[in-house]
Every structure is written in structure tokens, then in C-alpha cells.
């Protein structure tokens, strides 16, 4: 038998920090009781892949440590070689927000990375898109059916005439009427809709379809002086549904003609705006995919790009590690502000952070939100955090940004698009068909077994880090190059090849009347 194959069949675990008293099983499909590791540790029970085994005896109420951090406390004694599943762990309290260190460990700037480019669509405002799309916004859910009907006709009748345009995307949502439009938190969905239309992938060609009686007046969704970019269905000039659709198509064609003149040109990597997200995380997320993404993120920051990571509940329990990296006091306080706002938001709904961890996360070896958070923040790399965005706020600076969003894949994706993201890197351990019509999504698998099984849904295999075939550095460079290829249109991610795209989903914490 080939020695490399035999080596893979040997029982293996991954211990991430010298302080750790647990490790995760690497072998596909787990290991049975009696499996003996090279260090001499013998499993006392079956342990599934990605799940934890105790490396030493852990006394009742003693800390359970992974990533060098406490992820919980033992509810009863745990013997070395036993399976440490979620039922044996008591979750610790969340870090107190009033006692955090801020800007105490700001990383030194990494050496600039020069000479890397991609082929993008430069806009008049200086932003650069990775796609060439006509986006059509809506001011209220009532017009969704009409929008979808019109877009179907636009794609069939108009789009073939303008081959330089990639697609027509309806920006529909369930907002706009029956809402407390002036409530303080209404700023979140309204700002999101305003900024979605400005995403660089839409080329500045704004078109809004409204009804005419909604609380969210369509004028609020277009820049000042662009009221001619609005089609109102209740306009008395329209005689019937056909006339309304014809008006939408006429407005759409005028914009398609302009978009069709756009051409890709060589742009520096500093023009990229990259979003980072996880979905269907497992215990390997913080070992393979997220470290590889973090390394690639550092390369992007070194190249001058804008990179944003998100998902408040998936950083809340590791916030003490992030505030230290804040480039200054203001950024650190902004991180605390977003954590506190979300704590209050969850409390108003009678929920807490423990509701985040899904059945799939637990099946993949994540015992609780603390362990999940420690693996999630690795996506942010090692650069200083240079800015914080409230939900739906547009990014205006370079570097590593925290864009506050819920952990929901669909809401996070929508908010990152509003913040100006033009390409998303999405890590998954359980697997997901997630995709966005408005921006390419590179899906990164945490495990090679998933990448093989979903060979036509996963774009990048980071599981080779766990098997020792690749280092984090090598994998990060491979991912960085893939990002440039996808941004240039040279490589198409699987979600775009299949046309698998999720609906946009607004975050609406404001009351509904």
C-alpha cells in the first residue's frame, strides 16, 4: 500500500494550541473505540469526524480548552479518550463589554503586496464591479410579482440584444408598507435598500419600481435629482398592466444600452471589495477553511483592498480578541457598540446568543457558540481592524472592516452587498447551495470529503490543510489567486454556473404596524 494512503488511514487528531485539553478527530467518518493515536492516547468510545476527544482527564467544573481559550466547563468528569460532546459542556458567560482591552495588541502593518491585478468594470464614481448587471429595485413587496414578470420578459426579449450585460436582477423584498417608517431602527432596512442600488456591480444605472401608496416612498431609494428613474404602477397615465410592464421595459432598455458599453479593464487588487462569511460551519471551519480565508484576507489587505467580515453572534464570544486588534480607540468602541446593540436586540426578542448554533453545527462537532465564534473570527486574518460598519452602511475605507450583520446567510449577504461587496468568499463544513445573483460567491469546503462529494457545488477545497497535503500559507495563496480569477470573470463559481441564487433578505429590526 502507498505510504501516503496508509498515513491517511492512521488515527489522527488536531490540537490547535499547547494549552488545549481537547482535540478534534480528523479521519473521515470518525474513529471507533480502541483507536490508538501515535502519542499513545486510546479512544474509549466512537468519536465522529470533527468532534472532540479529551487529551487528559478533565475534572468536573474544570475548563475545556480549545484554540487556547475556554469554550466551556465539564458538567461531570471526562476521562482522556472520551468523546466530549455538547451534552458534557456547560457554556461560559459572554465576555463583559465594559471590561475589554481596546487597541492593546494592534498588529504592525504587513508589507505591501504590489503588482496584483484583476479585470473589472470601472464605474464613473471610481468603484469597480466584478459583474455587469442591471439591478431593478422595488420600494414595496406589492410590486414583486410585476417585477418578476417584467424581468422574465427583459431576459427573454431584451438581454440577447445586449451581450455585454451579464444579467438583470430584481432587488425585491418584504418591506415598504405596513411598517413604522420613522421608527429609529427603520434606518437599517431603508439604508440597506438605498445602498444596494449603488453596488458597483450595477454600474450606477438605477431603476426603481414602486406602487404609489407605500410608506417607503420610492424617491427615498434614488439619489437626489433622479426621480426619472422611478416607475409607479399607480401612475394614472398607465392604461392596464401591459402598459406598466412596457414602461419598465423601456426604462430597462435605456439602461441596458449604457451597461452594454462597459468593458473589463485591468484594475489593481486595491479596487476589490470582498465579503467573508460562513454557513453550515463545523469543527474544521476554524482549522482549515477560515484560516485559509484569513491568510488570503491578509494578502488582500496588503494589496490595498477592502475586506469585510460579519455575523455579530459569531464574533460576540470572541470579541475580546478583536477589540485588541482595533487600530484605534474609536474603532474598538465601535466594535463594542455593535455587540451591545445586538445584545439588546436579542434580549428584546427573548433570545440569546446560544440560539445561534444549529443542529448541523453540532453534528459537525461544534459544541456551542463560544467554540463556533473562536473558529469564525479566524476569517479576519491577522491585520489590524480599521473600521466598523453598522448594518447596511456603505464601506468608504480600505483594510479589514467589521460589517455588523446577523449570522443568517441571506441577511448577511444582502447587507454585505449594501456595504459595497462585489465578491464573497463563503466557507462551509456541512455544505450549502447558497449563492447571490448580484455578486460571485466562492464556496470553500472545510473538509476534502465534502469537496469530493459536492464536486459540482464547492469551488475550493481547504480540507487539504487537515490532511497535511497543503499548508495554510499555500492554501491561502491558492485562494487569493482564485479570487482574482473569479473577479476577472475568467473562472465562474458553481452557483453562477447552475444559476443558484438566494433571494435578498432585509434585516428589519423596526416594528411592523
Short mmCIF file of C-alpha atoms in Angstrom, two decimals:
data_model
loop_
_atom_site.label_atom_id
_atom_site.label_comp_id
_atom_site.label_asym_id
_atom_site.label_seq_id
_atom_site.Cartn_x
_atom_site.Cartn_y
_atom_site.Cartn_z
CA UNK A 1 0.00 0.00 0.00
CA UNK A 2 1.19 3.54 -0.80
CA UNK A 3 2.61 5.10 2.37
CA UNK A 4 0.70 8.35 1.90
CA UNK A 5 -2.56 6.42 1.73
CA UNK A 6 -1.62 4.35 4.77
CA UNK A 7 -0.75 7.53 6.67
CA UNK A 8 -4.19 8.91 5.96
CA UNK A 9 -5.75 5.80 7.42
CA UNK A 10 -3.90 6.18 10.71
CA UNK A 11 -5.93 7.71 13.56
CA UNK A 12 -5.26 11.46 13.57
CA UNK A 13 -6.38 14.39 15.66
CA UNK A 14 -5.72 18.13 15.53
CA UNK A 15 -4.69 20.07 18.62
CA UNK A 16 -4.56 23.79 17.90
CA UNK A 17 -2.86 25.28 20.95
CA UNK A 18 -0.45 23.90 23.51
CA UNK A 19 -2.96 24.85 26.24
CA UNK A 20 -5.75 22.75 24.66
CA UNK A 21 -7.02 19.76 26.63
CA UNK A 22 -9.24 18.54 23.77
CA UNK A 23 -8.57 17.81 20.11
CA UNK A 24 -10.76 17.02 17.09
CA UNK A 25 -10.71 13.77 15.15
CA UNK A 26 -9.52 14.21 11.56
CA UNK A 27 -10.37 10.85 9.96
CA UNK A 28 -13.32 10.77 7.55
CA UNK A 29 -16.45 9.37 9.22
CA UNK A 30 -14.77 9.29 12.66
CA UNK A 31 -12.92 6.65 14.67
CA UNK A 32 -14.16 3.65 16.69
CA UNK A 33 -13.42 2.88 20.33
CA UNK A 34 -9.95 1.38 20.71
CA UNK A 35 -8.37 3.58 18.05
CA UNK A 36 -4.86 4.45 19.20
CA UNK A 37 -3.10 7.67 18.21
CA UNK A 38 0.64 7.89 17.70
CA UNK A 39 1.00 9.73 21.04
CA UNK A 40 -0.46 6.71 22.84
CA UNK A 41 -3.94 8.13 23.51
CA UNK A 42 -6.65 5.49 23.02
CA UNK A 43 -10.29 6.32 22.34
CA UNK A 44 -12.72 4.95 24.93
CA UNK A 45 -15.72 5.39 22.61
CA UNK A 46 -16.59 6.16 18.99
CA UNK A 47 -15.84 9.80 18.12
CA UNK A 48 -17.31 11.26 14.88
CA UNK A 49 -15.13 13.23 12.49
CA UNK A 50 -14.63 16.78 13.72
CA UNK A 51 -15.76 16.01 17.24
CA UNK A 52 -13.62 16.44 20.33
CA UNK A 53 -11.86 13.87 22.47
CA UNK A 54 -10.25 14.64 25.81
CA UNK A 55 -6.46 14.56 25.72
CA UNK A 56 -6.22 14.32 29.52
CA UNK A 57 -8.64 13.65 32.35
CA UNK A 58 -10.82 16.73 32.92
CA UNK A 59 -12.38 17.14 36.36
CA UNK A 60 -15.96 18.22 36.93
CA UNK A 61 -16.30 22.03 36.56
CA UNK A 62 -12.78 22.27 35.08
CA UNK A 63 -12.35 24.36 31.92
CA UNK A 64 -12.47 22.74 28.49
CA UNK A 65 -9.93 24.49 26.30
CA UNK A 66 -9.73 24.73 22.50
CA UNK A 67 -7.91 27.41 20.47
CA UNK A 68 -6.15 28.15 23.77
CA UNK A 69 -9.44 29.61 25.06
CA UNK A 70 -12.10 28.29 27.42
CA UNK A 71 -15.09 27.01 25.42
CA UNK A 72 -16.94 25.70 28.49
CA UNK A 73 -16.75 23.71 31.69
CA UNK A 74 -17.12 19.97 32.27
CA UNK A 75 -20.54 19.07 33.69
CA UNK A 76 -19.01 15.85 35.08
CA UNK A 77 -15.61 14.21 34.99
CA UNK A 78 -14.35 13.46 31.48
CA UNK A 79 -11.65 10.83 31.04
CA UNK A 80 -8.86 11.00 28.48
CA UNK A 81 -10.02 9.37 25.23
CA UNK A 82 -13.72 10.00 25.84
CA UNK A 83 -16.00 11.83 23.41
CA UNK A 84 -16.52 15.42 24.59
CA UNK A 85 -19.91 16.19 23.09
CA UNK A 86 -22.10 19.23 23.74
CA UNK A 87 -24.11 17.47 26.47
CA UNK A 88 -20.97 17.33 28.64
CA UNK A 89 -20.15 21.04 28.41
CA UNK A 90 -21.56 24.00 30.35
CA UNK A 91 -21.29 27.20 28.31
CA UNK A 92 -19.44 30.13 29.91
CA UNK A 93 -20.78 33.66 30.19
CA UNK A 94 -20.17 36.02 27.28
CA UNK A 95 -17.23 38.44 27.68
CA UNK A 96 -18.30 41.57 29.58
CA UNK A 97 -18.33 44.50 27.17
CA UNK A 98 -17.30 47.05 29.79
CA UNK A 99 -14.03 45.30 30.63
CA UNK A 100 -12.48 44.72 27.22
CA UNK A 101 -8.95 45.66 26.24
CA UNK A 102 -9.04 48.06 23.29
CA UNK A 103 -6.16 48.62 20.86
CA UNK A 104 -3.69 46.88 23.17
CA UNK A 105 -2.36 44.50 20.52
CA UNK A 106 -2.62 46.37 17.23
CA UNK A 107 -0.77 44.33 14.60
CA UNK A 108 2.07 46.05 12.78
CA UNK A 109 1.24 46.75 9.13
CA UNK A 110 2.19 43.87 6.86
CA UNK A 111 4.48 44.59 3.90
CA UNK A 112 2.57 45.98 0.89
CA UNK A 113 1.73 43.47 -1.82
CA UNK A 114 2.14 45.09 -5.23
CA UNK A 115 1.61 44.08 -8.82
CA UNK A 116 -1.59 42.03 -8.45
CA UNK A 117 -4.49 42.99 -10.71
CA UNK A 118 -7.87 41.79 -11.93
CA UNK A 119 -10.10 42.61 -14.88
CA UNK A 120 -13.05 44.63 -13.59
CA UNK A 121 -15.71 47.12 -14.68
CA UNK A 122 -14.70 50.63 -13.62
CA UNK A 123 -17.57 52.99 -12.82
CA UNK A 124 -17.74 56.78 -13.16
CA UNK A 125 -17.50 57.15 -9.36
CA UNK A 126 -14.23 55.20 -9.31
CA UNK A 127 -15.66 51.98 -7.88
CA UNK A 128 -15.04 48.72 -9.74
CA UNK A 129 -17.50 45.88 -10.32
CA UNK A 130 -16.83 42.19 -10.87
CA UNK A 131 -20.09 41.73 -12.81
CA UNK A 132 -22.05 43.86 -15.25
CA UNK A 133 -25.67 43.68 -14.09
CA UNK A 134 -28.85 45.70 -14.40
CA UNK A 135 -30.36 45.83 -10.93
CA UNK A 136 -34.01 46.86 -10.62
CA UNK A 137 -35.05 47.93 -7.13
CA UNK A 138 -38.52 47.84 -5.60
CA UNK A 139 -39.91 50.14 -2.91
CA UNK A 140 -42.55 47.72 -1.64
CA UNK A 141 -43.29 43.98 -1.63
CA UNK A 142 -46.60 44.55 -3.50
CA UNK A 143 -44.77 45.00 -6.81
CA UNK A 144 -42.72 41.79 -6.54
CA UNK A 145 -44.92 39.78 -8.91
CA UNK A 146 -44.91 42.55 -11.51
CA UNK A 147 -41.14 42.90 -11.21
CA UNK A 148 -40.58 39.19 -11.71
CA UNK A 149 -42.90 39.17 -14.73
CA UNK A 150 -41.10 42.16 -16.25
CA UNK A 151 -37.64 40.71 -15.57
CA UNK A 152 -38.65 37.44 -17.23
CA UNK A 153 -39.58 39.40 -20.37
CA UNK A 154 -36.45 41.57 -20.18
CA UNK A 155 -34.25 38.48 -20.05
CA UNK A 156 -36.07 36.86 -22.96
CA UNK A 157 -36.62 39.86 -25.23
CA UNK A 158 -34.00 42.49 -24.40
CA UNK A 159 -30.97 40.86 -22.84
CA UNK A 160 -29.96 38.95 -26.03
CA UNK A 161 -29.60 42.34 -27.75
CA UNK A 162 -27.01 43.45 -25.18
CA UNK A 163 -24.49 40.61 -24.84
CA UNK A 164 -22.13 42.70 -22.74
CA UNK A 165 -24.61 42.64 -19.83
CA UNK A 166 -24.43 39.59 -17.56
CA UNK A 167 -27.95 39.58 -16.15
CA UNK A 168 -30.97 41.51 -14.91
CA UNK A 169 -31.54 41.14 -11.17
CA UNK A 170 -34.71 42.19 -9.32
CA UNK A 171 -33.93 43.61 -5.86
CA UNK A 172 -37.20 42.56 -4.24
CA UNK A 173 -38.03 42.36 -0.54
CA UNK A 174 -40.87 42.15 2.00
CA UNK A 175 -40.71 45.75 3.18
CA UNK A 176 -42.15 49.17 2.39
CA UNK A 177 -45.75 49.06 3.62
CA UNK A 178 -47.36 48.30 6.98
CA UNK A 179 -44.17 49.41 8.73
CA UNK A 180 -43.23 52.07 11.24
CA UNK A 181 -41.29 54.01 8.65
CA UNK A 182 -40.00 56.65 11.10
CA UNK A 183 -39.04 54.26 13.91
CA UNK A 184 -35.35 54.60 14.85
CA UNK A 185 -34.44 51.08 13.68
CA UNK A 186 -36.17 51.63 10.33
CA UNK A 187 -32.91 53.24 9.26
CA UNK A 188 -31.48 49.72 8.81
CA UNK A 189 -33.76 48.41 6.01
CA UNK A 190 -34.04 51.82 4.35
CA UNK A 191 -30.28 52.38 4.31
CA UNK A 192 -29.82 48.83 3.03
CA UNK A 193 -32.16 49.40 0.08
CA UNK A 194 -30.58 52.76 -0.74
CA UNK A 195 -27.08 51.30 -0.77
CA UNK A 196 -27.99 48.07 -2.58
CA UNK A 197 -28.82 50.09 -5.68
CA UNK A 198 -25.34 51.67 -5.51
CA UNK A 199 -23.44 48.38 -5.54
CA UNK A 200 -20.58 48.65 -8.07
CA UNK A 201 -21.78 45.56 -9.94
CA UNK A 202 -24.85 47.56 -11.07
CA UNK A 203 -22.78 50.19 -12.86
CA UNK A 204 -24.66 53.20 -11.46
CA UNK A 205 -27.75 52.50 -13.57
CA UNK A 206 -30.58 52.86 -11.06
CA UNK A 207 -34.20 51.90 -11.72
CA UNK A 208 -36.90 51.63 -9.04
CA UNK A 209 -40.37 50.15 -9.44
CA UNK A 210 -42.92 51.29 -6.86
CA UNK A 211 -46.64 51.09 -6.31
CA UNK A 212 -47.51 54.65 -5.32
CA UNK A 213 -49.23 54.34 -1.94
CA UNK A 214 -46.47 52.68 0.10
CA UNK A 215 -44.97 54.22 3.22
CA UNK A 216 -41.44 53.89 1.84
CA UNK A 217 -41.70 56.45 -0.96
CA UNK A 218 -39.59 55.31 -3.94
CA UNK A 219 -37.93 58.75 -4.03
CA UNK A 220 -36.04 57.73 -0.89
CA UNK A 221 -34.30 54.94 -2.80
CA UNK A 222 -32.69 57.05 -5.53
CA UNK A 223 -30.05 59.79 -5.29
CA UNK A 224 -31.36 63.34 -5.33
CA UNK A 225 -32.48 64.53 -8.77
CA UNK A 226 -33.09 61.04 -10.23
CA UNK A 227 -36.89 60.88 -9.97
CA UNK A 228 -37.00 59.89 -13.65
CA UNK A 229 -35.57 56.54 -12.55
CA UNK A 230 -38.89 55.58 -10.93
CA UNK A 231 -41.84 53.68 -12.42
CA UNK A 232 -45.01 53.91 -10.26
CA UNK A 233 -47.63 51.28 -11.03
CA UNK A 234 -50.46 53.56 -9.79
CA UNK A 235 -49.48 56.33 -12.22
CA UNK A 236 -52.79 57.35 -13.89
CA UNK A 237 -51.03 57.58 -17.25
CA UNK A 238 -50.85 53.77 -17.42
CA UNK A 239 -53.77 52.04 -19.11
CA UNK A 240 -53.59 48.48 -17.87
CA UNK A 241 -50.95 46.02 -16.75
CA UNK A 242 -49.38 45.77 -20.20
CA UNK A 243 -48.63 49.49 -20.23
CA UNK A 244 -46.97 49.26 -16.82
CA UNK A 245 -44.73 46.40 -17.95
CA UNK A 246 -43.91 48.24 -21.20
CA UNK A 247 -42.78 51.26 -19.17
CA UNK A 248 -40.49 49.09 -17.03
CA UNK A 249 -39.04 47.50 -20.16
CA UNK A 250 -38.48 50.88 -21.83
CA UNK A 251 -36.62 52.18 -18.79
CA UNK A 252 -34.68 48.93 -18.54
CA UNK A 253 -33.58 49.01 -22.17
CA UNK A 254 -32.25 52.55 -21.83
CA UNK A 255 -30.02 51.35 -19.01
CA UNK A 256 -29.05 48.13 -20.77
CA UNK A 257 -27.72 50.20 -23.67
CA UNK A 258 -25.39 52.06 -21.30
CA UNK A 259 -24.30 48.95 -19.40
CA UNK A 260 -23.56 47.19 -22.68
CA UNK A 261 -20.78 49.72 -23.35
CA UNK A 262 -18.92 48.72 -20.19
CA UNK A 263 -15.76 46.72 -20.76
CA UNK A 264 -13.45 44.94 -18.36
CA UNK A 265 -10.16 46.72 -17.80
CA UNK A 266 -7.08 45.95 -15.77
CA UNK A 267 -7.52 47.25 -12.23
CA UNK A 268 -5.28 46.98 -9.16
CA UNK A 269 -6.33 44.48 -6.50
CA UNK A 270 -6.85 47.50 -4.23
CA UNK A 271 -10.15 48.11 -6.07
CA UNK A 272 -11.66 44.86 -4.75
CA UNK A 273 -14.34 44.85 -2.04
CA UNK A 274 -14.51 41.32 -0.66
CA UNK A 275 -17.07 39.92 1.79
CA UNK A 276 -16.31 36.95 4.06
CA UNK A 277 -18.99 34.69 5.50
CA UNK A 278 -19.54 31.16 6.90
CA UNK A 279 -22.58 28.93 6.61
CA UNK A 280 -23.04 25.38 7.79
CA UNK A 281 -19.90 25.63 9.94
CA UNK A 282 -18.25 22.63 11.59
CA UNK A 283 -15.30 21.99 13.89
CA UNK A 284 -12.93 22.13 10.89
CA UNK A 285 -14.04 25.67 9.99
CA UNK A 286 -11.55 27.20 12.39
CA UNK A 287 -8.83 24.72 11.39
CA UNK A 288 -8.85 24.73 7.59
CA UNK A 289 -11.22 26.99 5.63
CA UNK A 290 -11.31 30.03 7.90
CA UNK A 291 -7.52 30.14 8.48
CA UNK A 292 -7.00 29.85 4.70
CA UNK A 293 -9.52 32.65 4.13
CA UNK A 294 -7.83 34.68 6.86
CA UNK A 295 -4.46 34.28 5.16
CA UNK A 296 -5.98 35.31 1.80
CA UNK A 297 -7.67 38.25 3.56
CA UNK A 298 -4.29 39.42 4.84
CA UNK A 299 -2.94 39.24 1.28
CA UNK A 300 -5.89 41.33 0.05
CA UNK A 301 -5.34 43.90 2.79
CA UNK A 302 -1.64 44.04 1.89
CA UNK A 303 -2.70 44.68 -1.71
CA UNK A 304 -4.82 47.63 -0.55
CA UNK A 305 -8.25 46.03 -0.90
CA UNK A 306 -11.34 46.37 1.26
CA UNK A 307 -12.27 43.18 3.14
CA UNK A 308 -15.26 42.80 5.44
CA UNK A 309 -16.16 40.06 7.89
CA UNK A 310 -19.51 39.96 9.68
CA UNK A 311 -22.02 37.96 11.77
CA UNK A 312 -22.29 39.58 15.21
CA UNK A 313 -23.34 36.49 17.15
CA UNK A 314 -20.42 34.57 15.64
CA UNK A 315 -17.86 37.05 16.95
CA UNK A 316 -19.59 38.11 20.19
CA UNK A 317 -17.97 35.38 22.30
CA UNK A 318 -14.52 36.13 20.90
CA UNK A 319 -14.86 39.92 20.89
CA UNK A 320 -12.03 40.23 23.43
CA UNK A 321 -9.65 39.00 20.71
CA UNK A 322 -10.91 41.57 18.19
CA UNK A 323 -11.03 44.76 20.25
CA UNK A 324 -7.31 44.34 20.95
CA UNK A 325 -6.70 44.48 17.17
CA UNK A 326 -8.73 47.67 16.64
CA UNK A 327 -6.48 50.22 15.01
CA UNK A 328 -7.57 52.94 17.44
CA UNK A 329 -9.91 53.65 20.35
CA UNK A 330 -12.78 54.79 18.08
CA UNK A 331 -12.77 51.55 16.11
CA UNK A 332 -12.60 49.50 19.30
CA UNK A 333 -15.55 51.39 20.79
CA UNK A 334 -17.49 50.91 17.56
CA UNK A 335 -16.98 47.14 17.85
CA UNK A 336 -18.32 47.26 21.42
CA UNK A 337 -21.24 49.43 20.28
CA UNK A 338 -22.35 46.86 17.69
CA UNK A 339 -22.05 43.99 20.19
CA UNK A 340 -24.11 45.90 22.77
CA UNK A 341 -26.77 46.85 20.22
CA UNK A 342 -27.17 43.21 19.21
CA UNK A 343 -27.27 42.00 22.82
CA UNK A 344 -30.16 44.41 23.39
CA UNK A 345 -31.86 43.39 20.14
CA UNK A 346 -31.77 39.69 21.10
CA UNK A 347 -32.95 40.45 24.63
CA UNK A 348 -35.98 42.34 23.29
CA UNK A 349 -36.90 39.23 21.33
CA UNK A 350 -36.46 36.90 24.29
CA UNK A 351 -33.47 35.18 22.66
CA UNK A 352 -29.78 34.97 23.42
CA UNK A 353 -26.57 34.06 21.65
CA UNK A 354 -26.93 30.34 22.37
CA UNK A 355 -29.73 30.17 19.79
CA UNK A 356 -27.15 30.64 17.02
CA UNK A 357 -25.60 27.17 16.98
CA UNK A 358 -27.65 25.00 14.60
CA UNK A 359 -28.26 21.24 14.66
CA UNK A 360 -25.90 20.98 11.67
CA UNK A 361 -23.17 22.90 13.52
CA UNK A 362 -23.48 20.49 16.45
CA UNK A 363 -23.44 17.45 14.18
CA UNK A 364 -20.24 18.85 12.71
CA UNK A 365 -18.58 18.97 16.12
CA UNK A 366 -19.29 22.50 17.37
CA UNK A 367 -20.45 22.24 20.97
CA UNK A 368 -21.65 25.83 21.43
CA UNK A 369 -21.47 29.40 20.14
CA UNK A 370 -18.21 30.04 22.03
CA UNK A 371 -16.38 27.35 20.09
CA UNK A 372 -18.09 28.49 16.88
CA UNK A 373 -17.07 32.12 17.43
CA UNK A 374 -13.42 31.25 18.05
CA UNK A 375 -13.33 29.45 14.70
CA UNK A 376 -15.35 32.12 12.91
CA UNK A 377 -13.13 35.11 13.68
CA UNK A 378 -10.14 33.39 12.11
CA UNK A 379 -11.55 34.58 8.75
CA UNK A 380 -10.46 38.08 9.70
CA UNK A 381 -6.80 37.13 9.42
CA UNK A 382 -4.17 38.94 11.44
CA UNK A 383 -4.41 42.52 10.14
CA UNK A 384 -5.50 45.49 12.23
CA UNK A 385 -9.25 46.15 12.15
CA UNK A 386 -9.53 49.55 10.52
CA UNK A 387 -13.27 50.23 10.56
CA UNK A 388 -16.73 49.14 11.69
CA UNK A 389 -19.93 49.37 9.63
CA UNK A 390 -23.42 49.38 11.09
CA UNK A 391 -25.91 47.11 9.24
CA UNK A 392 -26.28 48.21 5.60
CA UNK A 393 -23.78 51.07 5.87
CA UNK A 394 -21.60 51.66 2.81
CA UNK A 395 -17.87 51.00 3.13
CA UNK A 396 -15.74 54.06 2.39
CA UNK A 397 -12.32 52.90 3.56
CA UNK A 398 -9.76 50.22 2.86
CA UNK A 399 -8.44 47.44 5.04
CA UNK A 400 -10.10 44.88 7.30
CA UNK A 401 -13.59 46.03 8.31
CA UNK A 402 -16.18 44.53 10.60
CA UNK A 403 -19.59 44.89 8.92
CA UNK A 404 -22.21 44.21 11.60
CA UNK A 405 -24.88 41.76 10.37
CA UNK A 406 -26.94 38.88 11.72
CA UNK A 407 -25.44 35.44 11.14
CA UNK A 408 -28.23 34.45 8.73
CA UNK A 409 -26.56 33.68 5.38
CA UNK A 410 -29.22 35.52 3.38
CA UNK A 411 -29.40 38.64 5.56
CA UNK A 412 -25.63 38.83 5.87
CA UNK A 413 -25.20 38.53 2.10
CA UNK A 414 -27.78 41.26 1.50
CA UNK A 415 -26.16 43.63 3.98
CA UNK A 416 -22.66 43.00 2.62
CA UNK A 417 -23.95 43.81 -0.88
CA UNK A 418 -25.35 47.07 0.50
CA UNK A 419 -21.95 47.79 2.03
CA UNK A 420 -20.42 47.54 -1.46
CA UNK A 421 -19.18 43.95 -1.54
CA UNK A 422 -18.51 42.82 -5.12
CA UNK A 423 -17.35 39.23 -4.44
CA UNK A 424 -17.99 36.95 -1.49
CA UNK A 425 -15.92 34.10 -0.06
CA UNK A 426 -18.17 31.66 1.80
CA UNK A 427 -16.83 28.83 3.97
CA UNK A 428 -18.86 25.73 4.78
CA UNK A 429 -18.32 22.45 6.58
CA UNK A 430 -21.77 20.93 6.22
CA UNK A 431 -22.40 22.14 2.65
CA UNK A 432 -24.85 24.66 1.23
CA UNK A 433 -26.06 25.65 -2.29
CA UNK A 434 -26.03 29.34 -1.26
CA UNK A 435 -25.39 31.91 -3.98
CA UNK A 436 -26.01 35.56 -4.84
CA UNK A 437 -27.18 36.84 -8.21
CA UNK A 438 -25.59 40.25 -7.65
CA UNK A 439 -22.04 39.06 -6.89
CA UNK A 440 -19.99 35.89 -7.42
CA UNK A 441 -19.70 33.60 -4.39
CA UNK A 442 -16.68 31.32 -3.94
CA UNK A 443 -17.65 28.41 -1.70
CA UNK A 444 -14.79 26.95 0.35
CA UNK A 445 -15.12 23.49 1.92
CA UNK A 446 -13.58 22.79 5.31
CA UNK A 447 -13.21 19.06 4.55
CA UNK A 448 -11.92 17.24 1.46
CA UNK A 449 -14.66 14.63 1.83
CA UNK A 450 -17.30 17.36 1.31
CA UNK A 451 -15.36 18.87 -1.61
CA UNK A 452 -15.24 15.46 -3.32
CA UNK A 453 -18.88 14.64 -2.65
CA UNK A 454 -20.07 18.09 -3.75
CA UNK A 455 -17.56 18.44 -6.56
CA UNK A 456 -20.01 20.50 -8.64
CA UNK A 457 -21.10 22.84 -5.82
CA UNK A 458 -17.85 23.53 -3.93
CA UNK A 459 -15.30 25.82 -5.59
CA UNK A 460 -12.30 25.35 -3.32
CA UNK A 461 -11.05 22.56 -1.04
CA UNK A 462 -9.39 23.80 2.16
CA UNK A 463 -9.56 20.34 3.72
CA UNK A 464 -6.10 19.56 2.40
CA UNK A 465 -4.76 21.53 5.36
CA UNK A 466 -6.16 18.91 7.77
CA UNK A 467 -4.66 16.02 5.80
CA UNK A 468 -1.27 17.70 5.60
CA UNK A 469 -1.27 17.94 1.81
CA UNK A 470 -1.15 21.77 1.92
CA UNK A 471 -0.12 24.39 4.45
CA UNK A 472 -2.36 27.28 5.46
CA UNK A 473 0.01 29.63 3.63
CA UNK A 474 -0.09 27.60 0.39
CA UNK A 475 -3.87 27.29 0.57
CA UNK A 476 -4.28 30.99 1.29
CA UNK A 477 -2.22 31.91 -1.77
CA UNK A 478 -4.24 29.48 -3.92
CA UNK A 479 -7.47 31.09 -2.70
CA UNK A 480 -6.11 34.61 -3.28
CA UNK A 481 -5.35 33.72 -6.91
CA UNK A 482 -8.82 32.18 -7.31
CA UNK A 483 -10.40 35.39 -6.00
CA UNK A 484 -8.56 37.39 -8.68
CA UNK A 485 -9.63 34.90 -11.39
CA UNK A 486 -13.29 34.98 -10.34
CA UNK A 487 -13.28 38.77 -10.01
CA UNK A 488 -11.91 38.93 -13.56
CA UNK A 489 -14.63 36.67 -14.96
CA UNK A 490 -12.06 34.06 -16.00
CA UNK A 491 -13.43 31.49 -13.56
CA UNK A 492 -17.13 31.11 -12.82
CA UNK A 493 -18.14 29.75 -9.40
CA UNK A 494 -20.55 26.81 -9.32
CA UNK A 495 -23.51 28.82 -8.01
CA UNK A 496 -23.30 31.04 -11.11
CA UNK A 497 -22.82 28.07 -13.43
CA UNK A 498 -26.01 26.48 -12.11
CA UNK A 499 -27.85 29.79 -11.61
CA UNK A 500 -28.46 29.02 -7.92
CA UNK A 501 -29.17 32.33 -6.23
CA UNK A 502 -30.87 33.10 -2.93
CA UNK A 503 -33.40 35.89 -2.50
CA UNK A 504 -32.24 39.09 -0.88
CA UNK A 505 -33.45 39.33 2.72
CA UNK A 506 -33.65 42.63 4.55
CA UNK A 507 -32.76 42.96 8.22
CA UNK A 508 -35.72 44.80 9.71
CA UNK A 509 -35.48 45.29 13.48
CA UNK A 510 -38.08 48.11 13.34
CA UNK A 511 -41.73 47.49 14.36
CA UNK A 512 -44.36 46.38 11.84
CA UNK A 513 -47.68 48.16 12.36
#
